Amino acid sequence: MTVTFLNPGKSDEIYWVNATQSMEAAARSLGIQLEVLYAERNHLQVLTFARQLAARPRFARPDYVILSNDYATGPELIRILDAAHIKTFLSFSGISDQNERARMGAPRSLYRGWLGGLEPQSEDAGYLTAQALIAKARAARLTAPDGKLHMLVIAGDRSTTSSLKRNTGMHRAVGETADVIIDQEVYAEWNRAKAQEQSQWLYLRYPHARLVWSGNDLMAFGAMEAWRAKGGKPGSDALFSAINTSAEAFTALESGSLTALAGGHFVTGAFSLVMLYDYHNGKDFADEGMELTKSMFILFPKEELSRFRFMFGDINFAKMNFRKFSKVLNPSVKKYHFSLSQLMTRTGERK
C-alpha cells in the first residue's frame, strides 16, 4: 500500500513537520509506504506535484494521495489526480465553499477517485483559546477605560477552511460575552514576521487592546515580540493565545508569556492513514461517513501540558500506537475515536 502526502507547509515549519512525523509513525505501524512532498507554503507547487504524480508511469503512481485544501487548492488537485485514476483523500482542511461544493459534488460521485476526507473540528480551537483568553483577562482586570476588554485578532488566511473555522469559533466565544470588543482582525498568512509587523501598527492604532488572539503559534510569537519591543510584558500587561503544539509554544505557556494554547490536530494525517488502511483492506469507512469531522483539539492547561510531555517528551512519535484505531485490526472497534486525548491514553498499550 503506497500513499503520497502533498504537504502544503514548509519542511522546517514545526506544525507540518509534526504532522509528517505522526504520519510516518502511523505508516510504520500499519506497513504503509509513505512519500511526503513539501510545497513550502507555495500553493502553485502543490499543483505541480499533482501533475507530476499524474505523469508518472502507472506502476510508479501511489495508490492514494492525501491532500489538504489549503488556499482552496483541493478541488483542482482532485481533478488532476482523478483524471489519472489516482485515489485521493482530503485531510486537515476540507472543501467548505458552497459554490465549490456544488461543482465538486459528493465524494465518489463526479470524481469517483475522491474517496472522502477527515477534518479536525477546527472551530473548537478558536472557541477554546478565545474563551480561555477572555476568562484570564477578566481575572487580570485588563479592561480599558470604557469598561470593556479590547481584543486584536491575527488570523491565518482568507481561503483555507481550517483558518476560517478557527475564526468562527473565536467569534462564537466573543459573541457569548457582553464585555469584549474586537478592535480589528487582520490576516498574517500564518507568518511570524508578518504578524510582528502588523502588530506594531495595531498596538499604535488601538492602545487599549490587551488581548491578542492568533490563529497559530507562529503568529502569536510575532505579536508577542512586537509587544516586547514596545516595552510590554506578554502574560502580564497583555495576554496572548495560540494554536499548535510546538516546543516553543509549550515553553511560552509554562513561563506564563502565553496565556491560552490549543492543539492536537497535527495527528489528522495519521488518522487519515488509518482510514485508508482499513479501506485498502476491505473495511470501507463509508459506513460511518465519507467525510468525517472529529474533535481533535484540546486546551492545554499546565497540568495537561505536563501529562503530554510525560507521554511524548519532545513529541516522540515512536511511542504512538495507531494500530489500536484500525477497524480491520480490531473488529470490536465500531466507530472511529480520533483525538490526541485518545492517542495519549492508548499509547501505553502494547503495539
mmCIF file of C-alpha atoms in Angstrom:
data_model
loop_
_atom_site.group_PDB
_atom_site.id
_atom_site.type_symbol
_atom_site.label_atom_id
_atom_site.label_comp_id
_atom_site.label_asym_id
_atom_site.label_seq_id
_atom_site.Cartn_x
_atom_site.Cartn_y
_atom_site.Cartn_z
ATOM 1 C CA MET A 1 0.000 0.000 0.000
ATOM 2 C CA THR A 2 1.561 3.281 -1.137
ATOM 3 C CA VAL A 3 0.477 6.775 -0.106
ATOM 4 C CA THR A 4 1.794 10.200 -1.070
ATOM 5 C CA PHE A 5 1.099 13.179 1.169
ATOM 6 C CA LEU A 6 1.119 16.582 -0.507
ATOM 7 C CA ASN A 7 2.228 18.616 2.494
ATOM 8 C CA PRO A 8 1.258 22.293 1.982
ATOM 9 C CA GLY A 9 3.632 23.541 4.685
ATOM 10 C CA LYS A 10 7.343 24.185 4.936
ATOM 11 C CA SER A 11 9.871 21.454 5.637
ATOM 12 C CA ASP A 12 11.117 23.438 8.658
ATOM 13 C CA GLU A 13 7.672 24.530 9.907
ATOM 14 C CA ILE A 14 7.076 22.817 13.246
ATOM 15 C CA TYR A 15 3.380 22.081 12.811
ATOM 16 C CA TRP A 16 3.718 20.476 9.376
ATOM 17 C CA VAL A 17 6.875 18.622 10.419
ATOM 18 C CA ASN A 18 4.971 17.196 13.397
ATOM 19 C CA ALA A 19 2.093 16.259 11.115
ATOM 20 C CA THR A 20 4.513 14.404 8.851
ATOM 21 C CA GLN A 21 6.266 12.680 11.743
ATOM 22 C CA SER A 22 2.985 11.391 13.153
ATOM 23 C CA MET A 23 2.027 10.115 9.686
ATOM 24 C CA GLU A 24 5.386 8.367 9.397
ATOM 25 C CA ALA A 25 4.757 6.697 12.754
ATOM 26 C CA ALA A 26 1.324 5.537 11.601
ATOM 27 C CA ALA A 27 2.757 4.312 8.298
ATOM 28 C CA ARG A 28 5.424 2.275 10.103
ATOM 29 C CA SER A 29 2.935 0.623 12.420
ATOM 30 C CA LEU A 30 0.482 -0.159 9.587
ATOM 31 C CA GLY A 31 3.037 -1.254 6.991
ATOM 32 C CA ILE A 32 2.308 1.610 4.596
ATOM 33 C CA GLN A 33 4.907 3.038 2.210
ATOM 34 C CA LEU A 34 4.619 6.816 2.671
ATOM 35 C CA GLU A 35 6.040 9.536 0.435
ATOM 36 C CA VAL A 36 5.907 13.168 1.603
ATOM 37 C CA LEU A 37 6.282 16.145 -0.736
ATOM 38 C CA TYR A 38 6.578 19.588 0.910
ATOM 39 C CA ALA A 39 5.127 22.518 -1.051
ATOM 40 C CA GLU A 40 6.946 25.043 1.195
ATOM 41 C CA ARG A 41 3.762 27.174 1.512
ATOM 42 C CA ASN A 42 3.647 27.622 -2.272
ATOM 43 C CA HIS A 43 0.148 26.646 -3.387
ATOM 44 C CA LEU A 44 1.226 26.516 -7.027
ATOM 45 C CA GLN A 45 3.868 23.941 -6.106
ATOM 46 C CA VAL A 46 1.156 21.624 -4.778
ATOM 47 C CA LEU A 47 -0.496 21.685 -8.203
ATOM 48 C CA THR A 48 2.867 20.970 -9.823
ATOM 49 C CA PHE A 49 3.342 17.961 -7.551
ATOM 50 C CA ALA A 50 -0.087 16.648 -8.513
ATOM 51 C CA ARG A 51 0.675 16.948 -12.221
ATOM 52 C CA GLN A 52 3.998 15.174 -11.703
ATOM 53 C CA LEU A 53 2.280 12.310 -9.875
ATOM 54 C CA ALA A 54 -0.282 12.035 -12.664
ATOM 55 C CA ALA A 55 2.519 11.929 -15.254
ATOM 56 C CA ARG A 56 4.361 9.062 -13.583
ATOM 57 C CA PRO A 57 4.218 5.618 -15.222
ATOM 58 C CA ARG A 58 1.225 3.736 -13.904
ATOM 59 C CA PHE A 59 3.363 1.344 -11.829
ATOM 60 C CA ALA A 60 5.077 4.299 -10.111
ATOM 61 C CA ARG A 61 1.914 6.120 -9.073
ATOM 62 C CA PRO A 62 0.804 5.901 -5.450
ATOM 63 C CA ASP A 63 -2.340 4.005 -4.522
ATOM 64 C CA TYR A 64 -3.617 7.055 -2.643
ATOM 65 C CA VAL A 65 -2.786 10.748 -2.297
ATOM 66 C CA ILE A 66 -3.590 12.629 0.901
ATOM 67 C CA LEU A 67 -4.022 16.347 0.356
ATOM 68 C CA SER A 68 -5.234 19.431 2.192
ATOM 69 C CA ASN A 69 -7.470 22.178 0.860
ATOM 70 C CA ASP A 70 -5.032 24.902 1.898
ATOM 71 C CA TYR A 71 -5.540 28.084 -0.114
ATOM 72 C CA ALA A 72 -8.542 26.378 -1.757
ATOM 73 C CA THR A 73 -6.359 24.131 -3.951
ATOM 74 C CA GLY A 74 -8.226 20.933 -3.044
ATOM 75 C CA PRO A 75 -10.753 20.851 -5.915
ATOM 76 C CA GLU A 76 -8.116 21.315 -8.627
ATOM 77 C CA LEU A 77 -5.860 18.714 -7.011
ATOM 78 C CA ILE A 78 -8.711 16.234 -7.005
ATOM 79 C CA ARG A 79 -9.470 16.946 -10.674
ATOM 80 C CA ILE A 80 -5.841 16.447 -11.731
ATOM 81 C CA LEU A 81 -5.371 13.205 -9.822
ATOM 82 C CA ASP A 82 -8.793 11.776 -10.608
ATOM 83 C CA ALA A 83 -8.067 12.106 -14.321
ATOM 84 C CA ALA A 84 -5.007 9.906 -13.739
ATOM 85 C CA HIS A 85 -7.115 7.357 -11.801
ATOM 86 C CA ILE A 86 -5.285 8.078 -8.555
ATOM 87 C CA LYS A 87 -7.470 7.864 -5.458
ATOM 88 C CA THR A 88 -7.495 10.965 -3.251
ATOM 89 C CA PHE A 89 -8.352 11.756 0.360
ATOM 90 C CA LEU A 90 -8.795 15.244 1.837
ATOM 91 C CA SER A 91 -7.182 15.696 5.233
ATOM 92 C CA PHE A 92 -6.674 18.582 7.683
ATOM 93 C CA SER A 93 -8.837 21.030 5.679
ATOM 94 C CA GLY A 94 -11.850 20.112 3.545
ATOM 95 C CA ILE A 95 -13.985 21.938 0.997
ATOM 96 C CA SER A 96 -16.422 24.292 2.718
ATOM 97 C CA ASP A 97 -17.146 26.837 -0.013
ATOM 98 C CA GLN A 98 -20.722 26.132 -1.112
ATOM 99 C CA ASN A 99 -20.178 27.075 -4.751
ATOM 100 C CA GLU A 100 -17.177 24.786 -4.984
ATOM 101 C CA ARG A 101 -19.089 22.006 -3.242
ATOM 102 C CA ALA A 102 -21.856 22.312 -5.810
ATOM 103 C CA ARG A 103 -19.315 21.951 -8.615
ATOM 104 C CA MET A 104 -17.478 19.035 -6.989
ATOM 105 C CA GLY A 105 -20.470 17.035 -5.806
ATOM 106 C CA ALA A 106 -20.046 14.463 -3.057
ATOM 107 C CA PRO A 107 -17.027 12.161 -2.808
ATOM 108 C CA ARG A 108 -17.196 9.165 -5.190
ATOM 109 C CA SER A 109 -19.763 10.827 -7.454
ATOM 110 C CA LEU A 110 -18.449 13.171 -10.160
ATOM 111 C CA TYR A 111 -14.865 12.388 -9.127
ATOM 112 C CA ARG A 112 -15.019 8.712 -8.300
ATOM 113 C CA GLY A 113 -11.468 8.502 -7.008
ATOM 114 C CA TRP A 114 -12.102 11.146 -4.355
ATOM 115 C CA LEU A 115 -12.800 8.752 -1.509
ATOM 116 C CA GLY A 116 -13.643 11.184 1.275
ATOM 117 C CA GLY A 117 -11.909 13.117 3.994
ATOM 118 C CA LEU A 118 -11.125 13.725 7.649
ATOM 119 C CA GLU A 119 -11.037 17.126 9.331
ATOM 120 C CA PRO A 120 -10.383 18.238 12.881
ATOM 121 C CA GLN A 121 -13.208 20.256 14.409
ATOM 122 C CA SER A 122 -11.314 23.499 13.877
ATOM 123 C CA GLU A 123 -13.988 25.675 15.475
ATOM 124 C CA ASP A 124 -13.050 24.051 18.779
ATOM 125 C CA ALA A 125 -9.549 25.509 18.659
ATOM 126 C CA GLY A 126 -10.770 29.047 18.061
ATOM 127 C CA TYR A 127 -13.503 28.776 20.670
ATOM 128 C CA LEU A 128 -11.414 27.184 23.432
ATOM 129 C CA THR A 129 -8.495 29.607 23.110
ATOM 130 C CA ALA A 130 -10.689 32.702 22.898
ATOM 131 C CA GLN A 131 -12.792 31.577 25.845
ATOM 132 C CA ALA A 132 -9.693 30.955 27.994
ATOM 133 C CA LEU A 133 -8.108 34.237 26.904
ATOM 134 C CA ILE A 134 -11.218 36.204 27.869
ATOM 135 C CA ALA A 135 -11.524 34.473 31.250
ATOM 136 C CA LYS A 136 -7.896 35.201 32.128
ATOM 137 C CA ALA A 137 -8.233 38.834 31.006
ATOM 138 C CA ARG A 138 -11.242 39.316 33.269
ATOM 139 C CA ALA A 139 -9.354 37.805 36.196
ATOM 140 C CA ALA A 140 -6.410 40.120 35.483
ATOM 141 C CA ARG A 141 -8.767 43.111 35.142
ATOM 142 C CA LEU A 142 -7.326 44.236 31.832
ATOM 143 C CA THR A 143 -10.348 46.355 30.983
ATOM 144 C CA ALA A 144 -9.987 49.616 29.078
ATOM 145 C CA PRO A 145 -11.314 52.978 30.366
ATOM 146 C CA ASP A 146 -14.656 52.175 28.708
ATOM 147 C CA GLY A 147 -15.012 49.096 30.919
ATOM 148 C CA LYS A 148 -14.553 46.676 28.003
ATOM 149 C CA LEU A 149 -11.911 44.109 27.098
ATOM 150 C CA HIS A 150 -10.401 45.022 23.734
ATOM 151 C CA MET A 151 -9.129 42.210 21.513
ATOM 152 C CA LEU A 152 -6.961 42.112 18.391
ATOM 153 C CA VAL A 153 -7.306 39.151 16.034
ATOM 154 C CA ILE A 154 -4.444 37.817 13.912
ATOM 155 C CA ALA A 155 -5.955 35.193 11.638
ATOM 156 C CA GLY A 156 -4.320 32.799 9.177
ATOM 157 C CA ASP A 157 -5.619 33.258 5.652
ATOM 158 C CA ARG A 158 -8.917 34.036 3.950
ATOM 159 C CA SER A 159 -9.437 30.805 1.990
ATOM 160 C CA THR A 160 -8.228 27.773 3.968
ATOM 161 C CA THR A 161 -11.179 26.017 5.613
ATOM 162 C CA SER A 162 -9.402 25.366 8.909
ATOM 163 C CA SER A 163 -8.438 29.046 9.127
ATOM 164 C CA LEU A 164 -11.996 30.212 8.583
ATOM 165 C CA LYS A 165 -13.393 27.725 11.091
ATOM 166 C CA ARG A 166 -10.922 28.747 13.776
ATOM 167 C CA ASN A 167 -12.102 32.301 13.268
ATOM 168 C CA THR A 168 -15.718 31.161 13.521
ATOM 169 C CA GLY A 169 -15.023 29.512 16.878
ATOM 170 C CA MET A 170 -13.267 32.623 18.159
ATOM 171 C CA HIS A 171 -16.189 34.839 17.100
ATOM 172 C CA ARG A 172 -18.613 32.452 18.797
ATOM 173 C CA ALA A 173 -16.753 32.824 22.083
ATOM 174 C CA VAL A 174 -16.702 36.611 21.744
ATOM 175 C CA GLY A 175 -20.382 36.614 20.817
ATOM 176 C CA GLU A 176 -21.227 34.939 24.113
ATOM 177 C CA THR A 177 -19.859 37.947 26.009
ATOM 178 C CA ALA A 178 -21.048 41.486 26.584
ATOM 179 C CA ASP A 179 -17.721 42.968 27.601
ATOM 180 C CA VAL A 180 -15.372 42.028 24.721
ATOM 181 C CA ILE A 181 -14.775 44.187 21.648
ATOM 182 C CA ILE A 182 -12.710 43.086 18.638
ATOM 183 C CA ASP A 183 -10.870 46.223 17.573
ATOM 184 C CA GLN A 184 -9.546 44.784 14.308
ATOM 185 C CA GLU A 185 -8.985 41.460 12.545
ATOM 186 C CA VAL A 186 -6.010 41.009 10.201
ATOM 187 C CA TYR A 187 -4.581 38.097 8.214
ATOM 188 C CA ALA A 188 -0.883 37.295 8.634
ATOM 189 C CA GLU A 189 -0.792 34.231 6.343
ATOM 190 C CA TRP A 190 0.494 32.027 9.222
ATOM 191 C CA ASN A 191 3.739 34.036 9.143
ATOM 192 C CA ARG A 192 5.638 35.147 12.254
ATOM 193 C CA ALA A 193 7.390 38.135 10.683
ATOM 194 C CA LYS A 194 4.217 39.411 9.063
ATOM 195 C CA ALA A 195 2.299 39.111 12.343
ATOM 196 C CA GLN A 196 5.053 41.048 14.121
ATOM 197 C CA GLU A 197 4.903 43.824 11.537
ATOM 198 C CA GLN A 198 1.106 44.014 11.641
ATOM 199 C CA SER A 199 1.085 44.031 15.431
ATOM 200 C CA GLN A 200 3.367 47.042 15.594
ATOM 201 C CA TRP A 201 0.838 49.316 13.938
ATOM 202 C CA LEU A 202 -2.136 47.597 15.577
ATOM 203 C CA TYR A 203 -0.734 48.475 19.007
ATOM 204 C CA LEU A 204 -0.340 52.099 17.933
ATOM 205 C CA ARG A 205 -3.849 52.239 16.480
ATOM 206 C CA TYR A 206 -5.519 50.540 19.459
ATOM 207 C CA PRO A 207 -3.600 51.495 22.609
ATOM 208 C CA HIS A 208 -6.234 49.979 24.924
ATOM 209 C CA ALA A 209 -6.162 46.479 23.353
ATOM 210 C CA ARG A 210 -4.812 43.938 25.845
ATOM 211 C CA LEU A 211 -5.979 40.635 24.323
ATOM 212 C CA VAL A 212 -4.398 39.155 21.195
ATOM 213 C CA TRP A 213 -5.961 36.048 19.673
ATOM 214 C CA SER A 214 -3.879 34.291 17.000
ATOM 215 C CA GLY A 215 -4.762 31.532 14.536
ATOM 216 C CA ASN A 216 -1.482 29.674 15.118
ATOM 217 C CA ASP A 217 1.603 29.747 17.313
ATOM 218 C CA LEU A 218 3.974 31.464 14.886
ATOM 219 C CA MET A 219 1.697 34.493 14.528
ATOM 220 C CA ALA A 220 1.287 34.658 18.297
ATOM 221 C CA PHE A 221 5.076 34.717 18.727
ATOM 222 C CA GLY A 222 5.342 37.563 16.221
ATOM 223 C CA ALA A 223 2.709 39.560 18.106
ATOM 224 C CA MET A 224 4.457 38.867 21.406
ATOM 225 C CA GLU A 225 7.805 40.052 20.017
ATOM 226 C CA ALA A 226 6.190 43.303 18.864
ATOM 227 C CA TRP A 227 4.700 43.774 22.338
ATOM 228 C CA ARG A 228 8.081 43.258 23.999
ATOM 229 C CA ALA A 229 9.676 45.713 21.571
ATOM 230 C CA LYS A 230 7.387 48.461 22.865
ATOM 231 C CA GLY A 231 8.302 47.667 26.465
ATOM 232 C CA GLY A 232 5.406 45.365 27.285
ATOM 233 C CA LYS A 233 5.434 42.018 29.081
ATOM 234 C CA PRO A 234 3.372 39.246 27.442
ATOM 235 C CA GLY A 235 1.327 37.366 30.007
ATOM 236 C CA SER A 236 1.300 40.341 32.358
ATOM 237 C CA ASP A 237 0.133 43.612 30.778
ATOM 238 C CA ALA A 238 -1.242 41.873 27.654
ATOM 239 C CA LEU A 239 -2.495 38.315 27.093
ATOM 240 C CA PHE A 240 -1.880 36.135 24.041
ATOM 241 C CA SER A 241 -3.353 32.876 22.752
ATOM 242 C CA ALA A 242 -2.064 30.386 20.199
ATOM 243 C CA ILE A 243 -2.887 27.140 18.398
ATOM 244 C CA ASN A 244 -0.377 24.282 17.791
ATOM 245 C CA THR A 245 1.847 22.024 19.871
ATOM 246 C CA SER A 246 5.342 23.322 19.170
ATOM 247 C CA ALA A 247 8.072 23.131 21.817
ATOM 248 C CA GLU A 248 8.292 26.933 21.762
ATOM 249 C CA ALA A 249 4.568 27.203 22.469
ATOM 250 C CA PHE A 250 4.843 24.778 25.395
ATOM 251 C CA THR A 251 7.751 26.765 26.831
ATOM 252 C CA ALA A 252 5.837 30.035 26.470
ATOM 253 C CA LEU A 253 2.802 28.509 28.185
ATOM 254 C CA GLU A 254 4.917 27.219 31.059
ATOM 255 C CA SER A 255 6.615 30.601 31.501
ATOM 256 C CA GLY A 256 3.268 32.397 31.501
ATOM 257 C CA SER A 257 4.019 34.618 28.493
ATOM 258 C CA LEU A 258 1.404 32.648 26.536
ATOM 259 C CA THR A 259 -1.990 32.543 28.217
ATOM 260 C CA ALA A 260 -4.004 30.005 26.217
ATOM 261 C CA LEU A 261 -2.901 27.178 23.915
ATOM 262 C CA ALA A 262 -4.859 24.539 21.996
ATOM 263 C CA GLY A 263 -3.532 21.804 19.755
ATOM 264 C CA GLY A 264 -3.549 18.154 18.809
ATOM 265 C CA HIS A 265 -4.832 18.356 15.247
ATOM 266 C CA PHE A 266 -1.417 17.500 13.803
ATOM 267 C CA VAL A 267 -2.473 13.836 14.113
ATOM 268 C CA THR A 268 -5.209 14.282 11.481
ATOM 269 C CA GLY A 269 -2.988 12.933 8.707
ATOM 270 C CA ALA A 270 -2.000 9.902 10.756
ATOM 271 C CA PHE A 271 -5.639 9.048 11.440
ATOM 272 C CA SER A 272 -6.338 9.559 7.726
ATOM 273 C CA LEU A 273 -3.838 6.764 7.072
ATOM 274 C CA VAL A 274 -5.783 4.528 9.479
ATOM 275 C CA MET A 275 -8.964 5.134 7.469
ATOM 276 C CA LEU A 276 -7.203 4.447 4.162
ATOM 277 C CA TYR A 277 -5.576 1.316 5.611
ATOM 278 C CA ASP A 278 -8.997 -0.026 6.544
ATOM 279 C CA TYR A 279 -10.420 0.907 3.129
ATOM 280 C CA HIS A 280 -7.487 -0.782 1.377
ATOM 281 C CA ASN A 281 -8.046 -3.930 3.411
ATOM 282 C CA GLY A 282 -11.770 -4.239 2.735
ATOM 283 C CA LYS A 283 -13.324 -2.196 5.546
ATOM 284 C CA ASP A 284 -14.751 0.920 3.894
ATOM 285 C CA PHE A 285 -15.068 3.899 6.207
ATOM 286 C CA ALA A 286 -18.125 4.995 4.202
ATOM 287 C CA ASP A 287 -20.364 3.074 6.603
ATOM 288 C CA GLU A 288 -19.527 5.777 9.146
ATOM 289 C CA GLY A 289 -19.466 8.624 6.620
ATOM 290 C CA MET A 290 -17.245 9.573 3.722
ATOM 291 C CA GLU A 291 -16.306 12.961 5.215
ATOM 292 C CA LEU A 292 -15.679 12.771 8.930
ATOM 293 C CA THR A 293 -15.073 15.602 11.374
ATOM 294 C CA LYS A 294 -13.556 14.678 14.710
ATOM 295 C CA SER A 295 -12.845 16.778 17.790
ATOM 296 C CA MET A 296 -9.057 16.525 17.960
ATOM 297 C CA PHE A 297 -8.169 19.742 19.766
ATOM 298 C CA ILE A 298 -7.536 20.013 23.466
ATOM 299 C CA LEU A 299 -6.843 23.116 25.516
ATOM 300 C CA PHE A 300 -3.556 22.810 27.373
ATOM 301 C CA PRO A 301 -3.776 23.882 30.983
ATOM 302 C CA LYS A 302 -0.405 23.396 32.645
ATOM 303 C CA GLU A 303 -1.402 20.078 34.211
ATOM 304 C CA GLU A 304 -2.390 18.688 30.784
ATOM 305 C CA LEU A 305 0.825 20.028 29.291
ATOM 306 C CA SER A 306 2.832 18.159 31.912
ATOM 307 C CA ARG A 307 0.997 14.937 31.060
ATOM 308 C CA PHE A 308 1.580 15.449 27.347
ATOM 309 C CA ARG A 309 5.285 15.984 27.881
ATOM 310 C CA PHE A 310 5.475 12.950 30.168
ATOM 311 C CA MET A 311 3.869 10.794 27.484
ATOM 312 C CA PHE A 312 5.702 12.111 24.457
ATOM 313 C CA GLY A 313 8.685 14.141 25.625
ATOM 314 C CA ASP A 314 9.647 16.344 22.713
ATOM 315 C CA ILE A 315 6.893 14.897 20.506
ATOM 316 C CA ASN A 316 8.353 11.366 20.497
ATOM 317 C CA PHE A 317 6.235 9.808 17.778
ATOM 318 C CA ALA A 318 7.915 6.436 18.185
ATOM 319 C CA LYS A 319 5.711 5.935 21.249
ATOM 320 C CA MET A 320 2.473 6.474 19.355
ATOM 321 C CA ASN A 321 0.300 3.404 18.776
ATOM 322 C CA PHE A 322 -2.038 3.788 15.785
ATOM 323 C CA ARG A 323 -2.898 0.108 15.263
ATOM 324 C CA LYS A 324 -5.488 0.248 18.045
ATOM 325 C CA PHE A 325 -7.625 2.637 15.964
ATOM 326 C CA SER A 326 -7.997 0.332 12.934
ATOM 327 C CA LYS A 327 -11.306 -1.437 12.463
ATOM 328 C CA VAL A 328 -9.582 -4.121 10.387
ATOM 329 C CA LEU A 329 -7.048 -4.894 13.109
ATOM 330 C CA ASN A 330 -9.615 -4.510 15.909
ATOM 331 C CA PRO A 331 -13.036 -5.863 14.870
ATOM 332 C CA SER A 332 -14.509 -4.663 18.174
ATOM 333 C CA VAL A 333 -13.995 -1.044 17.061
ATOM 334 C CA LYS A 334 -17.313 0.018 15.532
ATOM 335 C CA LYS A 335 -16.718 3.764 15.373
ATOM 336 C CA TYR A 336 -13.557 5.796 14.926
ATOM 337 C CA HIS A 337 -12.481 7.720 18.003
ATOM 338 C CA PHE A 338 -9.776 10.007 16.725
ATOM 339 C CA SER A 339 -8.262 12.593 19.066
ATOM 340 C CA LEU A 340 -4.994 13.461 20.736
ATOM 341 C CA SER A 341 -6.553 12.535 24.073
ATOM 342 C CA GLN A 342 -7.404 9.059 22.779
ATOM 343 C CA LEU A 343 -3.897 8.668 21.391
ATOM 344 C CA MET A 344 -2.367 9.712 24.687
ATOM 345 C CA THR A 345 -4.466 7.241 26.689
ATOM 346 C CA ARG A 346 -3.778 4.378 24.280
ATOM 347 C CA THR A 347 -0.087 4.986 23.715
ATOM 348 C CA GLY A 348 0.862 2.987 26.749
ATOM 349 C CA GLU A 349 -0.805 -0.117 25.307
ATOM 350 C CA ARG A 350 1.353 -2.717 23.597
ATOM 351 C CA LYS A 351 1.756 -2.165 19.850
#
